[in-house]
Amino acid sequence: MALPLTTIAYYAGGAMTNRTISSQAALRAQIYAYAQELE
């Protein structure tokens, strides 16, 4: 169940942080950590 959520958050985050590339890297790390907590 973590995979769909991660995928949705990844694309949603990518669209929101398109103009802020540095924030995108931090967001990916945050999503990855959150997904691991769910597993």
Short mmCIF file of C-alpha atoms in Angstrom, two decimals, residues 1-30:
data_model
loop_
_atom_site.label_atom_id
_atom_site.label_comp_id
_atom_site.label_asym_id
_atom_site.label_seq_id
_atom_site.Cartn_x
_atom_site.Cartn_y
_atom_site.Cartn_z
CA MET A 1 0.00 0.00 0.00
CA ALA A 2 2.99 2.28 0.40
CA LEU A 3 3.80 2.21 -3.31
CA PRO A 4 0.62 3.90 -4.65
CA LEU A 5 0.82 6.56 -1.95
CA THR A 6 4.47 7.19 -2.74
CA THR A 7 3.72 7.41 -6.44
CA ILE A 8 0.89 9.89 -5.91
CA ALA A 9 2.94 12.00 -3.53
CA TYR A 10 5.91 11.89 -5.89
CA TYR A 11 3.96 13.27 -8.85
CA ALA A 12 2.03 15.75 -6.73
CA GLY A 13 5.24 16.94 -5.10
CA GLY A 14 7.01 17.11 -8.45
CA ALA A 15 4.29 19.36 -9.85
CA MET A 16 4.35 21.61 -6.79
CA THR A 17 8.14 21.90 -6.53
CA ASN A 18 8.85 22.24 -10.24
CA ARG A 19 10.11 25.80 -9.68
CA THR A 20 12.00 24.85 -6.50
CA ILE A 21 14.37 22.05 -7.44
CA SER A 22 16.20 22.06 -4.10
CA SER A 23 12.92 21.45 -2.28
CA GLN A 24 12.15 18.51 -4.55
CA ALA A 25 15.16 16.56 -3.28
CA ALA A 26 14.13 17.19 0.33
CA LEU A 27 10.55 16.21 -0.48
CA ARG A 28 11.66 12.92 -2.04
CA ALA A 29 13.65 12.08 1.09
CA GLN A 30 10.63 12.89 3.25
#
